[in-house]
Amino acid sequence: MARTKISHSETETAASPPPKETQGLAEQAYRAILQGLFDRTIPSGAELSQSLLMKRLGITVQPLRDALRTMEAEGLVSIHSRSCIRFIKADLELSRSTYQFRSLLERPGARALAETGEASDIEEMLADHRALIADLEENGLHAEQEARLKEMEERLHGALITALRNPLIEITARRLKNYVTLVRLDRLVTTPLALRTLREHLEILEACARRDADAAEAALAMHFKQALQRILGME
């Protein structure tokens, strides 16, 4: 196989970190592309040219390329030279893979939160969940309650990851959150589904409050199983 010769100056350039200004523009481009996926400016599974992406998102060429390389490493896009940028499709297989991976990360987190989590933090989350359940039962789901539901989901699942005290897992979980958002884009949240989610959270938190690691892990596994079924329209 022929090898490409790389000059000494090229090696030095590759090894040097990009200027901070370039890093900032690439990060802005990355966030713009993600937002495009989340608001469907970029449809799931779309195949778009680089020039069309630049025009649609208002991004210049180098930050776009830098952002796309990062997204390719994260599995969000595949880059086909002189052809197109193919974006990940939020399909059945991605939903299953995403929740399987979440389970691998967070089941140990449920055990860790039960064994070593701050009792006051757990009790605060329990109280907030119970208050929202009561609110939903009385008033139903509106924009305010939906925002609180999202915040509680982030707090609980964030606490499970934080309980592991592992920065590498935290980085992976932040990336995985993009997949979770994508597979849940078409999810219709109703009052019964919101209540079901919150009650599943309660089972996890109540087990953590009892310091029952086995029950906390089992409750989390069941929560993910049922959440996946809701996404797939099986509940």
Short mmCIF file of C-alpha atoms in Angstrom, two decimals:
data_model
loop_
_atom_site.label_atom_id
_atom_site.label_comp_id
_atom_site.label_asym_id
_atom_site.label_seq_id
_atom_site.Cartn_x
_atom_site.Cartn_y
_atom_site.Cartn_z
CA MET A 1 0.00 0.00 0.00
CA ALA A 2 1.37 3.43 -0.96
CA ARG A 3 2.16 5.72 1.93
CA THR A 4 1.70 9.47 1.92
CA LYS A 5 4.82 11.30 2.97
CA ILE A 6 4.17 13.98 5.58
CA SER A 7 6.63 16.81 5.88
CA HIS A 8 8.11 17.88 9.20
CA SER A 9 6.23 21.19 9.04
CA GLU A 10 2.93 19.39 8.42
CA THR A 11 3.55 17.19 11.47
CA GLU A 12 4.20 20.23 13.62
CA THR A 13 0.99 21.85 12.39
CA ALA A 14 -1.07 18.73 13.12
CA ALA A 15 0.35 18.46 16.61
CA SER A 16 -0.28 22.08 17.48
CA PRO A 17 -3.65 22.99 19.02
CA PRO A 18 -5.84 25.27 16.88
CA PRO A 19 -6.06 28.94 17.87
CA LYS A 20 -8.69 29.76 20.49
CA GLU A 21 -10.64 31.84 17.97
CA THR A 22 -10.84 28.83 15.62
CA GLN A 23 -11.90 26.58 18.49
CA GLY A 24 -14.67 29.02 19.39
CA LEU A 25 -16.00 29.17 15.83
CA ALA A 26 -15.91 25.38 15.54
CA GLU A 27 -17.86 25.07 18.79
CA GLN A 28 -20.45 27.54 17.51
CA ALA A 29 -20.73 25.55 14.29
CA TYR A 30 -21.10 22.31 16.26
CA ARG A 31 -23.93 23.80 18.32
CA ALA A 32 -25.62 25.24 15.23
CA ILE A 33 -25.61 21.83 13.53
CA LEU A 34 -26.97 20.14 16.65
CA GLN A 35 -29.72 22.73 16.91
CA GLY A 36 -30.49 22.13 13.25
CA LEU A 37 -30.98 18.45 14.01
CA PHE A 38 -33.09 19.18 17.07
CA ASP A 39 -35.40 21.68 15.35
CA ARG A 40 -35.46 19.64 12.11
CA THR A 41 -33.79 22.31 9.99
CA ILE A 42 -31.63 19.29 9.21
CA PRO A 43 -33.98 16.29 8.85
CA SER A 44 -33.09 12.98 10.47
CA GLY A 45 -31.07 10.87 8.01
CA ALA A 46 -30.60 13.79 5.61
CA GLU A 47 -27.84 13.80 2.99
CA LEU A 48 -26.69 17.38 2.42
CA SER A 49 -23.80 19.01 0.65
CA GLN A 50 -21.28 21.12 2.51
CA SER A 51 -22.32 24.23 0.56
CA LEU A 52 -25.99 23.70 1.43
CA LEU A 53 -25.14 23.33 5.11
CA MET A 54 -23.12 26.54 5.00
CA LYS A 55 -26.02 28.39 3.42
CA ARG A 56 -28.73 26.88 5.61
CA LEU A 57 -26.94 27.42 8.93
CA GLY A 58 -24.88 30.51 8.11
CA ILE A 59 -21.57 28.79 8.85
CA THR A 60 -18.24 29.43 7.11
CA VAL A 61 -16.28 26.56 5.60
CA GLN A 62 -13.47 25.90 8.11
CA PRO A 63 -15.58 25.95 11.32
CA LEU A 64 -18.09 23.71 9.53
CA ARG A 65 -15.40 21.20 8.61
CA ASP A 66 -13.98 21.22 12.12
CA ALA A 67 -17.44 20.69 13.62
CA LEU A 68 -18.28 17.89 11.19
CA ARG A 69 -15.05 16.06 12.02
CA THR A 70 -16.02 16.14 15.70
CA MET A 71 -19.53 14.94 14.90
CA GLU A 72 -18.18 12.15 12.72
CA ALA A 73 -16.03 10.95 15.65
CA GLU A 74 -19.18 10.97 17.81
CA GLY A 75 -21.14 8.99 15.22
CA LEU A 76 -23.63 11.76 14.41
CA VAL A 77 -22.60 12.13 10.77
CA SER A 78 -20.68 10.27 8.09
CA ILE A 79 -18.66 12.36 5.65
CA HIS A 80 -18.50 11.24 2.03
CA SER A 81 -15.85 13.17 0.13
CA ARG A 82 -17.09 14.98 -2.98
CA SER A 83 -20.55 13.59 -2.30
CA CYS A 84 -22.49 14.56 0.82
CA ILE A 85 -22.71 14.74 4.58
CA ARG A 86 -25.03 11.99 5.81
CA PHE A 87 -26.70 12.64 9.17
CA ILE A 88 -27.65 9.91 11.58
CA LYS A 89 -31.20 8.60 11.28
CA ALA A 90 -33.24 8.48 14.48
CA ASP A 91 -34.74 5.06 13.84
CA LEU A 92 -35.65 1.97 15.84
CA GLU A 93 -32.08 0.68 15.93
CA LEU A 94 -30.68 3.98 17.20
CA SER A 95 -33.35 4.11 19.92
CA ARG A 96 -32.48 0.62 21.14
CA SER A 97 -28.74 1.23 21.00
CA THR A 98 -29.06 4.55 22.83
CA TYR A 99 -31.06 3.11 25.70
CA GLN A 100 -28.84 0.04 25.95
CA PHE A 101 -25.83 2.33 26.29
CA ARG A 102 -27.61 4.56 28.82
CA SER A 103 -28.38 1.48 30.88
CA LEU A 104 -24.72 0.40 30.85
CA LEU A 105 -23.67 3.84 32.14
CA GLU A 106 -26.41 4.58 34.64
CA ARG A 107 -27.12 1.24 36.32
CA PRO A 108 -23.81 1.46 38.23
CA GLY A 109 -24.73 5.09 38.90
CA ALA A 110 -27.99 4.03 40.55
CA ARG A 111 -26.05 1.71 42.83
CA ALA A 112 -23.53 4.45 43.62
CA LEU A 113 -26.24 7.01 44.40
CA ALA A 114 -27.95 4.52 46.72
CA GLU A 115 -24.73 3.66 48.49
CA THR A 116 -22.98 7.03 48.73
CA GLY A 117 -25.36 9.77 47.59
CA GLU A 118 -26.12 12.70 49.89
CA ALA A 119 -29.35 11.93 51.75
CA SER A 120 -30.44 15.58 51.58
CA ASP A 121 -30.06 15.65 47.78
CA ILE A 122 -32.07 12.47 47.39
CA GLU A 123 -34.81 13.75 49.68
CA GLU A 124 -34.96 17.05 47.79
CA MET A 125 -35.44 15.22 44.48
CA LEU A 126 -38.11 13.03 46.06
CA ALA A 127 -39.99 16.06 47.37
CA ASP A 128 -39.83 17.82 43.99
CA HIS A 129 -41.08 14.72 42.17
CA ARG A 130 -43.99 14.28 44.58
CA ALA A 131 -44.93 17.96 44.25
CA LEU A 132 -44.98 17.75 40.46
CA ILE A 133 -47.03 14.55 40.54
CA ALA A 134 -49.62 16.29 42.72
CA ASP A 135 -49.62 19.30 40.38
CA LEU A 136 -50.12 17.12 37.31
CA GLU A 137 -52.92 15.15 38.94
CA GLU A 138 -54.72 18.38 39.76
CA ASN A 139 -53.96 20.60 36.75
CA GLY A 140 -52.73 18.36 33.94
CA LEU A 141 -49.69 18.94 31.75
CA HIS A 142 -48.98 22.47 30.52
CA ALA A 143 -45.81 24.24 29.39
CA GLU A 144 -44.66 25.00 32.94
CA GLN A 145 -45.09 21.42 34.13
CA GLU A 146 -43.41 20.07 31.02
CA ALA A 147 -40.38 22.29 31.67
CA ARG A 148 -40.25 21.05 35.27
CA LEU A 149 -40.47 17.45 34.06
CA LYS A 150 -37.50 18.00 31.76
CA GLU A 151 -35.52 19.62 34.58
CA MET A 152 -36.24 16.71 36.92
CA GLU A 153 -35.21 14.17 34.31
CA GLU A 154 -31.91 15.99 33.85
CA ARG A 155 -31.36 16.26 37.61
CA LEU A 156 -32.00 12.59 38.30
CA HIS A 157 -30.01 11.17 35.42
CA GLY A 158 -27.27 13.72 35.99
CA ALA A 159 -27.07 12.66 39.64
CA LEU A 160 -26.66 9.01 38.61
CA ILE A 161 -23.72 9.90 36.38
CA THR A 162 -22.16 12.27 38.93
CA ALA A 163 -22.39 9.58 41.62
CA LEU A 164 -19.82 7.53 39.71
CA ARG A 165 -17.21 10.31 40.09
CA ASN A 166 -15.65 9.45 36.74
CA PRO A 167 -14.88 12.34 34.35
CA LEU A 168 -14.59 10.00 31.35
CA ILE A 169 -18.10 8.69 31.96
CA GLU A 170 -19.36 12.27 32.38
CA ILE A 171 -17.95 13.22 28.96
CA THR A 172 -19.51 10.14 27.36
CA ALA A 173 -22.86 10.86 29.01
CA ARG A 174 -22.88 14.43 27.65
CA ARG A 175 -22.35 13.10 24.14
CA LEU A 176 -24.97 10.40 24.62
CA LYS A 177 -27.47 13.08 25.61
CA ASN A 178 -27.49 14.22 21.96
CA TYR A 179 -28.65 10.78 20.89
CA VAL A 180 -31.33 10.75 23.56
CA THR A 181 -32.65 14.10 22.33
CA LEU A 182 -32.73 12.86 18.73
CA VAL A 183 -34.63 9.64 19.43
CA ARG A 184 -37.17 11.52 21.57
CA LEU A 185 -37.92 14.30 19.07
CA ASP A 186 -41.23 12.79 17.98
CA ARG A 187 -42.30 11.74 21.47
CA LEU A 188 -45.67 13.15 22.44
CA VAL A 189 -45.70 13.97 26.16
CA THR A 190 -49.14 13.67 27.77
CA THR A 191 -50.26 13.88 31.39
CA PRO A 192 -50.49 10.06 31.81
CA LEU A 193 -47.05 9.53 30.28
CA ALA A 194 -45.51 12.29 32.40
CA LEU A 195 -47.02 10.76 35.55
CA ARG A 196 -45.72 7.33 34.59
CA THR A 197 -42.22 8.72 34.10
CA LEU A 198 -42.26 10.54 37.43
CA ARG A 199 -43.50 7.48 39.32
CA GLU A 200 -40.72 5.42 37.78
CA HIS A 201 -38.28 8.06 38.99
CA LEU A 202 -39.81 7.83 42.45
CA GLU A 203 -39.11 4.10 42.60
CA ILE A 204 -35.45 4.76 41.84
CA LEU A 205 -35.17 7.57 44.38
CA GLU A 206 -37.08 5.75 47.11
CA ALA A 207 -34.71 2.80 46.73
CA CYS A 208 -31.77 5.20 46.96
CA ALA A 209 -33.27 6.78 50.10
CA ARG A 210 -33.49 3.28 51.65
CA ARG A 211 -29.85 2.64 50.62
CA ASP A 212 -31.06 -0.39 48.65
CA ALA A 213 -28.62 -0.53 45.74
CA ASP A 214 -30.15 -3.69 44.22
CA ALA A 215 -33.63 -2.16 44.14
CA ALA A 216 -32.31 1.15 42.75
CA GLU A 217 -30.54 -0.60 39.90
CA ALA A 218 -33.58 -2.78 39.15
CA ALA A 219 -35.89 0.26 39.17
CA LEU A 220 -33.61 2.11 36.77
CA ALA A 221 -33.43 -0.87 34.41
CA MET A 222 -37.23 -1.08 34.39
CA HIS A 223 -37.51 2.68 33.83
CA PHE A 224 -35.30 2.49 30.74
CA LYS A 225 -37.20 -0.53 29.43
CA GLN A 226 -40.51 1.28 29.77
CA ALA A 227 -39.10 4.58 28.42
CA LEU A 228 -37.90 2.76 25.29
CA GLN A 229 -41.31 1.16 24.87
CA ARG A 230 -42.90 4.62 25.07
CA ILE A 231 -40.57 5.93 22.36
CA LEU A 232 -41.39 2.95 20.17
CA GLY A 233 -45.10 3.49 20.74
CA MET A 234 -45.54 0.20 22.59
CA GLU A 235 -47.17 1.81 25.64
#
